[in-house]
Short mmCIF file of C-alpha atoms in Angstrom, two decimals:
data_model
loop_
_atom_site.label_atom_id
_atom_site.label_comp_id
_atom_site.label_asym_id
_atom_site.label_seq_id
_atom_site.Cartn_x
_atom_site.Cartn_y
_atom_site.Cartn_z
CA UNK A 1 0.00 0.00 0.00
CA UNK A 2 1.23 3.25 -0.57
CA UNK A 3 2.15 5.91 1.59
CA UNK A 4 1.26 9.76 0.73
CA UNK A 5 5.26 10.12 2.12
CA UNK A 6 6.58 7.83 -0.15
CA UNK A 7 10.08 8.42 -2.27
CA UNK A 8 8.69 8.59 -5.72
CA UNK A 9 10.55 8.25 -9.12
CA UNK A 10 9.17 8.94 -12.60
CA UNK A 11 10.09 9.67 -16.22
CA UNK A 12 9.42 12.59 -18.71
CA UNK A 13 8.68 10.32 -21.85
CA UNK A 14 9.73 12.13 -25.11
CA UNK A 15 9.55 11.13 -28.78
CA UNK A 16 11.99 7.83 -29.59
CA UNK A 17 13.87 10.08 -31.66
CA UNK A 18 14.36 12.55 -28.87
CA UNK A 19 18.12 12.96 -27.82
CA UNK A 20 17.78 13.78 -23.69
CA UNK A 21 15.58 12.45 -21.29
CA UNK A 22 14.64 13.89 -18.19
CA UNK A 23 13.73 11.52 -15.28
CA UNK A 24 12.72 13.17 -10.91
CA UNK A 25 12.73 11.81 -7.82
CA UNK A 26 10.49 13.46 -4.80
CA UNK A 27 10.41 12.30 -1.29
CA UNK A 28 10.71 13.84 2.49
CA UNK A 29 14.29 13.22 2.39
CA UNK A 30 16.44 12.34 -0.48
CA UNK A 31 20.23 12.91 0.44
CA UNK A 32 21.28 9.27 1.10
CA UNK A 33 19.34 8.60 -2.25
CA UNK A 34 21.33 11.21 -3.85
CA UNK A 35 24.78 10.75 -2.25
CA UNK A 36 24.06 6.56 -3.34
CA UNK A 37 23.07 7.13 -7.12
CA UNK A 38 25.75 10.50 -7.34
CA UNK A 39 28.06 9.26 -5.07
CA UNK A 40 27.51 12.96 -3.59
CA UNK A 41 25.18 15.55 -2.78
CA UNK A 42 25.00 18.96 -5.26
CA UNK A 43 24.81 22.20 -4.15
CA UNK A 44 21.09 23.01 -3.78
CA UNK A 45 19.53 24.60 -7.19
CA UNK A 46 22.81 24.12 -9.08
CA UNK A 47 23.24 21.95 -11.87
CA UNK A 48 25.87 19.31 -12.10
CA UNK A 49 27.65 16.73 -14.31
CA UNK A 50 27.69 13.29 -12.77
CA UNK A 51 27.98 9.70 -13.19
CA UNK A 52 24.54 7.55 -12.20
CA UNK A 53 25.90 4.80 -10.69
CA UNK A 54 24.31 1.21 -9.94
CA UNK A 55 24.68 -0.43 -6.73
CA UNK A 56 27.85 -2.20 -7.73
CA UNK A 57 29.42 1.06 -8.58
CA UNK A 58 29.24 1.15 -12.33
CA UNK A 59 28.17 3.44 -14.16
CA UNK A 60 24.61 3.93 -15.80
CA UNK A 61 24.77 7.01 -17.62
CA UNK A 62 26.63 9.98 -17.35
CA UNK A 63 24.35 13.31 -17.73
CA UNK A 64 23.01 16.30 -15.63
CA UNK A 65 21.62 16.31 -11.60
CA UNK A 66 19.65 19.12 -10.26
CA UNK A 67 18.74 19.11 -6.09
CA UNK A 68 16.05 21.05 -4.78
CA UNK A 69 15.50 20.67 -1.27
CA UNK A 70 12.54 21.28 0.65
CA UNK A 71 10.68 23.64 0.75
CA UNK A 72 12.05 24.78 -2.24
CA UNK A 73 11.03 22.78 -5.12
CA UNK A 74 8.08 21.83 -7.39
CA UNK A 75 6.47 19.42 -5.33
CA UNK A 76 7.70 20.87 -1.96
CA UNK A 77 9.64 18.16 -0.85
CA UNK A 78 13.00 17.15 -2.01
CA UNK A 79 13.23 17.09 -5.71
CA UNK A 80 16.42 15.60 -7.55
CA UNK A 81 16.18 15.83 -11.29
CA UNK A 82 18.13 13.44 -13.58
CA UNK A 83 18.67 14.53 -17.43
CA UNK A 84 20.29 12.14 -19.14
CA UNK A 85 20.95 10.60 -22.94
CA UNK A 86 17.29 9.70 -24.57
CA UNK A 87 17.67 5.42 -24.92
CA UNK A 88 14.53 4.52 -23.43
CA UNK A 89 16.65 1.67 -21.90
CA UNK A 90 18.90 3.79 -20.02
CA UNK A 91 16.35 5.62 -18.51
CA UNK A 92 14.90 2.23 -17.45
CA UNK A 93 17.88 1.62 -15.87
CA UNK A 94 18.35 4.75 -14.05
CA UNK A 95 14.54 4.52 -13.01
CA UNK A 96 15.26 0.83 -11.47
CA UNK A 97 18.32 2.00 -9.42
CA UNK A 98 15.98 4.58 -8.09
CA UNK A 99 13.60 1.97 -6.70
CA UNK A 100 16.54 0.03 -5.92
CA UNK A 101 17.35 3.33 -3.19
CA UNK A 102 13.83 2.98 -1.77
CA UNK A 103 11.57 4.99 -4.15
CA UNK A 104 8.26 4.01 -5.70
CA UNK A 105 7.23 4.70 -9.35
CA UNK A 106 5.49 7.33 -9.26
CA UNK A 107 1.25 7.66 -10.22
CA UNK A 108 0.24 9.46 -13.09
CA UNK A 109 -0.02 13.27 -12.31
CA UNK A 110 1.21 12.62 -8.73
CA UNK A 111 4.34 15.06 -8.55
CA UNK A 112 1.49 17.71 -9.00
CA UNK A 113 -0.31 16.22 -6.81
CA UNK A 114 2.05 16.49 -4.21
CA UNK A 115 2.58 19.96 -5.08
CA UNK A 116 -0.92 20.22 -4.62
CA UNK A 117 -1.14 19.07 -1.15
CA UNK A 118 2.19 21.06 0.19
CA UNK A 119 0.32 24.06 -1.14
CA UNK A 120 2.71 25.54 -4.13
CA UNK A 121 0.08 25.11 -6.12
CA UNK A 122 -3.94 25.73 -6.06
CA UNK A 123 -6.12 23.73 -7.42
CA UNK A 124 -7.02 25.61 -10.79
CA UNK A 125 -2.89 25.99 -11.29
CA UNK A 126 -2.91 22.39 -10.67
CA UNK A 127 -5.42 21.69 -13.24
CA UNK A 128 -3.60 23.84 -15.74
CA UNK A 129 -1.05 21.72 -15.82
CA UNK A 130 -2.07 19.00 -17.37
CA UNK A 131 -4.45 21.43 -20.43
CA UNK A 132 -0.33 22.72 -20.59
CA UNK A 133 0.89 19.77 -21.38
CA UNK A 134 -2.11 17.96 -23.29
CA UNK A 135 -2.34 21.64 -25.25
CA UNK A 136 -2.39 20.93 -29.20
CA UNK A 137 -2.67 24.79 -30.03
CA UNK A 138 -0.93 28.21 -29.62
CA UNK A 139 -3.83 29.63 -27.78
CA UNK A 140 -4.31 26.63 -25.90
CA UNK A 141 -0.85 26.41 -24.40
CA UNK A 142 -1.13 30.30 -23.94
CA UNK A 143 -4.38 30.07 -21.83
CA UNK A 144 -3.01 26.86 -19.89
CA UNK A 145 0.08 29.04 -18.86
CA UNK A 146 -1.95 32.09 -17.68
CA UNK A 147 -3.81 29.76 -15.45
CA UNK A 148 -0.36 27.96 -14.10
CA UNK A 149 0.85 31.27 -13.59
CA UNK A 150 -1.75 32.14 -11.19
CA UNK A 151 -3.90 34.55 -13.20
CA UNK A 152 -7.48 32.87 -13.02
CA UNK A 153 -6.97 32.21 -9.17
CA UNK A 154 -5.99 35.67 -8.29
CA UNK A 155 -9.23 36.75 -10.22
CA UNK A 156 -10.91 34.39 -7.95
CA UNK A 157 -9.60 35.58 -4.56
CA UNK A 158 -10.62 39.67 -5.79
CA UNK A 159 -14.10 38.30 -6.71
CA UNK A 160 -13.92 36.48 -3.07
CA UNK A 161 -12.64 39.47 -1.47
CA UNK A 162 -15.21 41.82 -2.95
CA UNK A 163 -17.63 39.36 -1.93
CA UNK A 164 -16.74 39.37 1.63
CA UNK A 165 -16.61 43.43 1.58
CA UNK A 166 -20.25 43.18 0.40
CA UNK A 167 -21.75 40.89 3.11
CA UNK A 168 -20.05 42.77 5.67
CA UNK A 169 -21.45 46.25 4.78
CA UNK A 170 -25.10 44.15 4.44
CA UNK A 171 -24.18 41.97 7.62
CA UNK A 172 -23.57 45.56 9.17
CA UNK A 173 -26.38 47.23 8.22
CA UNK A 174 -28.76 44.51 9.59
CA UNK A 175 -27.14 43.94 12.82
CA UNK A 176 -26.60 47.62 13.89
CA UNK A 177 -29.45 49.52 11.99
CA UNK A 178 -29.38 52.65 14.94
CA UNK A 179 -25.70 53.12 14.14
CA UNK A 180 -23.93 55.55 11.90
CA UNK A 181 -22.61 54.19 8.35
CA UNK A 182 -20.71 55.50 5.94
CA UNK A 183 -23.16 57.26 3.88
CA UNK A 184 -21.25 56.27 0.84
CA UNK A 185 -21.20 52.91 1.69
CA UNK A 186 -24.65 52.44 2.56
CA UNK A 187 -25.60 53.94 -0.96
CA UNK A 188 -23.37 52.80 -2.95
CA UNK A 189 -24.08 48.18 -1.99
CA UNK A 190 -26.18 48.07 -4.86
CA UNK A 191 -24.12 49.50 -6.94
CA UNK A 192 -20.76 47.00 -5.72
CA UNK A 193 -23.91 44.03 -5.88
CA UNK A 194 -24.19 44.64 -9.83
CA UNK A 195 -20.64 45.29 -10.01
CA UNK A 196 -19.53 42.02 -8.20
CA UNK A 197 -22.23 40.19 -10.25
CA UNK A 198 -20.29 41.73 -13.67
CA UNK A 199 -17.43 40.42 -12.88
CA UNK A 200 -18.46 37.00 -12.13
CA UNK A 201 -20.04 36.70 -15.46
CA UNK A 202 -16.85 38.04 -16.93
CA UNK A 203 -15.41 35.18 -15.18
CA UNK A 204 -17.33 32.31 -15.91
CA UNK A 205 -17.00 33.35 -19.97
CA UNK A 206 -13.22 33.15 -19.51
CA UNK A 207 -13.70 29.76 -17.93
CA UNK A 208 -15.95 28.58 -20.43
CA UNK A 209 -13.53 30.17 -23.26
CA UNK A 210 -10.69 28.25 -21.58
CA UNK A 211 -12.27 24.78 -21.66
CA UNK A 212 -13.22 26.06 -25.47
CA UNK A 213 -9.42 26.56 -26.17
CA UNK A 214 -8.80 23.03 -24.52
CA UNK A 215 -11.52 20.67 -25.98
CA UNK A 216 -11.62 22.73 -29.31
CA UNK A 217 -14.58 22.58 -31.47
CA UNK A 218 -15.43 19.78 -33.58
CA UNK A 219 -16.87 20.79 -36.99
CA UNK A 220 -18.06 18.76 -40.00
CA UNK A 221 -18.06 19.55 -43.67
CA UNK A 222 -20.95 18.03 -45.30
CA UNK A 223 -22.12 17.99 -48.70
CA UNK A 224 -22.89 17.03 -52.15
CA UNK A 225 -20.30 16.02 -54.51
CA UNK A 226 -18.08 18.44 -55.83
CA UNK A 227 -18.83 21.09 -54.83
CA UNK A 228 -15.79 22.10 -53.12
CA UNK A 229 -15.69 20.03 -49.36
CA UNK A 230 -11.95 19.29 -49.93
CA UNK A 231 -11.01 22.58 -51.84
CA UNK A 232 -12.18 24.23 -48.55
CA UNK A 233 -10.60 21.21 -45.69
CA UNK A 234 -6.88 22.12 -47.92
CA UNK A 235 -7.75 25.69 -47.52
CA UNK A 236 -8.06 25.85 -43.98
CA UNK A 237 -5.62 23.46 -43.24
CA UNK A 238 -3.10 24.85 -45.69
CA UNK A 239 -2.07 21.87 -47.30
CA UNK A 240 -3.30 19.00 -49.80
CA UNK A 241 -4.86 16.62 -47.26
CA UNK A 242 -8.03 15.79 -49.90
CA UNK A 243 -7.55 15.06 -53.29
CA UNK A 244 -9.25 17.51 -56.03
CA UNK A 245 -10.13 15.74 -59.05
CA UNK A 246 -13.26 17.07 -61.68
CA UNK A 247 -14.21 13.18 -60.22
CA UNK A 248 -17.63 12.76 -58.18
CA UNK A 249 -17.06 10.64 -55.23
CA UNK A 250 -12.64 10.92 -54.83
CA UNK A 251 -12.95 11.48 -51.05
CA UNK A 252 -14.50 8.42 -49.75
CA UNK A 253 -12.71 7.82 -46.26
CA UNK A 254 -13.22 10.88 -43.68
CA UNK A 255 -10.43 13.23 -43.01
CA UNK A 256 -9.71 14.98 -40.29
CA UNK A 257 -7.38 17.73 -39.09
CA UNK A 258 -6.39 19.57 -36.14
CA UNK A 259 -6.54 23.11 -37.53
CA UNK A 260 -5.97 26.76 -35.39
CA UNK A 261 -8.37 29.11 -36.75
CA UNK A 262 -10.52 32.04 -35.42
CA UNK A 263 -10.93 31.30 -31.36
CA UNK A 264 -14.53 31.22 -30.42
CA UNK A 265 -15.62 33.07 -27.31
CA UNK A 266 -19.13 33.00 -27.38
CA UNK A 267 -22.00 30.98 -29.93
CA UNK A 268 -22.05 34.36 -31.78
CA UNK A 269 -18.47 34.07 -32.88
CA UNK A 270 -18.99 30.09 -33.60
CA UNK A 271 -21.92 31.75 -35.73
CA UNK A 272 -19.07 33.87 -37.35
CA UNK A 273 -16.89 31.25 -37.87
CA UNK A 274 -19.89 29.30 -40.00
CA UNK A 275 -20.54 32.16 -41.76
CA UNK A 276 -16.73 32.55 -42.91
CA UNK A 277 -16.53 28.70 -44.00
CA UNK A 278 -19.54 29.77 -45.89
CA UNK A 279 -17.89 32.10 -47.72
CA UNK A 280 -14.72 30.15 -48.14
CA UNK A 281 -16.80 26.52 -48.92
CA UNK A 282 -18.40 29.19 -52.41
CA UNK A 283 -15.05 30.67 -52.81
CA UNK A 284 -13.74 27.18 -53.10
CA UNK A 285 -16.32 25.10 -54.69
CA UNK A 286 -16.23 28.50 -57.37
CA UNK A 287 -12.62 27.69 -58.67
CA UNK A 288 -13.03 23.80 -57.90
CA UNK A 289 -12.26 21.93 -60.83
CA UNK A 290 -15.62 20.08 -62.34
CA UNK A 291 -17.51 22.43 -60.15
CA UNK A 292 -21.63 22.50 -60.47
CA UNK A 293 -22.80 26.09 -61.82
CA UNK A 294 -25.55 25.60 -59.17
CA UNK A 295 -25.31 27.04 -55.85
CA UNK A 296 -23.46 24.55 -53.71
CA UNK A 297 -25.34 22.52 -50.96
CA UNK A 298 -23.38 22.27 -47.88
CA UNK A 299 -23.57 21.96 -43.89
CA UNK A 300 -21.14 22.50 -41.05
CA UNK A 301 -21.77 20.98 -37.80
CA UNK A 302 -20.67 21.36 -34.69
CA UNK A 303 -20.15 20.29 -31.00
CA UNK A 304 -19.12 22.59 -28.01
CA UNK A 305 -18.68 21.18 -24.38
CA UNK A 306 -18.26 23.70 -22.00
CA UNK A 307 -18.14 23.45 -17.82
CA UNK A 308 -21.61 23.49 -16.50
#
């Protein structure tokens, strides 16, 4: 069974063709781990070049060690980072020497989840980590890092503090109607109640725009034949993923793209974003080789899950 304390040890899986591999350990206290796969223990924060060692003294790899001791570290605890040469094998090896010393491999997500826990990070940071990583756009990856950064939270705690300002002066009010309040004050709580309630909506539209940017939305071109489906996929994806032929009936499989376009805040800008694949979809089918002279028959679907 394991223990919330537990020495854990993890990789950082990369590409196979990917050159350096970075591998962490995290536990309460790592500096006999350290001094036994380093044969010593670095300076705090300071990277060195070492030798990773097995337990009969040979040598595993020979890369880069990084030693953050608690409290000052990712996870909060003692962190020792291992960066080392990209053979999936090697890191194997340096990963079973590490639970050789003691440690445990780690669960998915659970260095953050110790980080969690020893408070360095809140719970929507802690979230953003994984939409940083599992990002698959510019804006995506953008919006992730705002969040890890602390930017949504600290929006929360005003919105929390203004809150709390409010119910006093109400709390106030009802408890000691014979006393004197600020005049101001008194006059202007319906004014900070539709202010406060402003900025909540502001906030729950950047939430929803944030899960938008993660989950992306899924659209479908639908349509006769020929008249100009894959003309306008290769335009928006900027490349010849659909074959163009004066053929009926050349794209018989379904296609699909990942594809960074106009970002949606709201249904009227999905609305916009129909209407310009309109436009584009006549554009295309237009200039489409074999196109009909008729007025091209078309749809594009879509499907949007935002937080409830």
């Amino acid at each position: 069974m394991t223990q919330p304390d537990d020495p854990i040890a993890g990789n950082c899986h990369g590409s196979r063709t990917r050159r350096h591999r970075r591998g962490a350990v995290s536990g309460k206290d790592l500096a006999q781990l350290t001094r036994a796969l380093l044969g010593r223990l670095p300076a705090p924060r300071r990277a060195i070049r070492a030798a990773f060692v097995d337990a009969r003294g040979a040598a595993i790899d020979d890369g880069l060690a990084l030693y953050f001791p608690a409290p000052h570290s990712y996870t909060g605890e003692d962190v020792l980072e291992l960066q080392g040469h990209g053979g999936p094998v090697v890191m194997q090896m340096l990963l079973k020497r590490c639970l050789e010393l003691g440690a445990r491999l780690a669960e998915p997500g659970e260095f953050t989840r110790r980080a969690f826990l020893n408070d360095k990070l809140d719970l929507a940071q802690a979230e953003s980590v994984a939409d940083l990583i599992e990002a698959a756009t510019d804006s995506a990856a953008r919006c992730a890092l705002r969040s890890l950064r602390g930017e949504f939270s600290a929006a929360i705690e005003e919105l929390l503090r203004q809150l709390i300002e409010l119910r006093m002066l109400v709390e106030a009010t009802l408890d000691f109607p014979e006393e004197e309040l600020d005049p101001m004050d008194r006059a202007d709580a319906k004014g900070r109640h539709a202010r406060l309630l402003g900025a909540i909506e502001t906030a729950l539209a950047k939430s929803r725009q944030g899960s938008l940017l993660r989950t992306g939305l899924q659209v479908v071109l639908a349509g006769q034949p020929n008249v100009g489906k894959s003309s306008l996929l290769n335009r928006l994806a900027g490349e010849e993923l659909a074959i163009v032929t004066p053929i009926a009936g050349t794209t018989r499989d379904s296609v699909r793209q990942t594809i960074q376009t106009t970002v949606c805040r709201s249904a009227s800008s999905t609305r916009r974003v129909c209407a310009i694949l309109r436009t584009k979809l006549n554009a295309s089918a237009s200039h489409a080789p074999g196109a009909r002279s008729e007025r091209p028959t078309w749809c594009c679907c879509w499907s949007m899950r935002v937080p409830a």
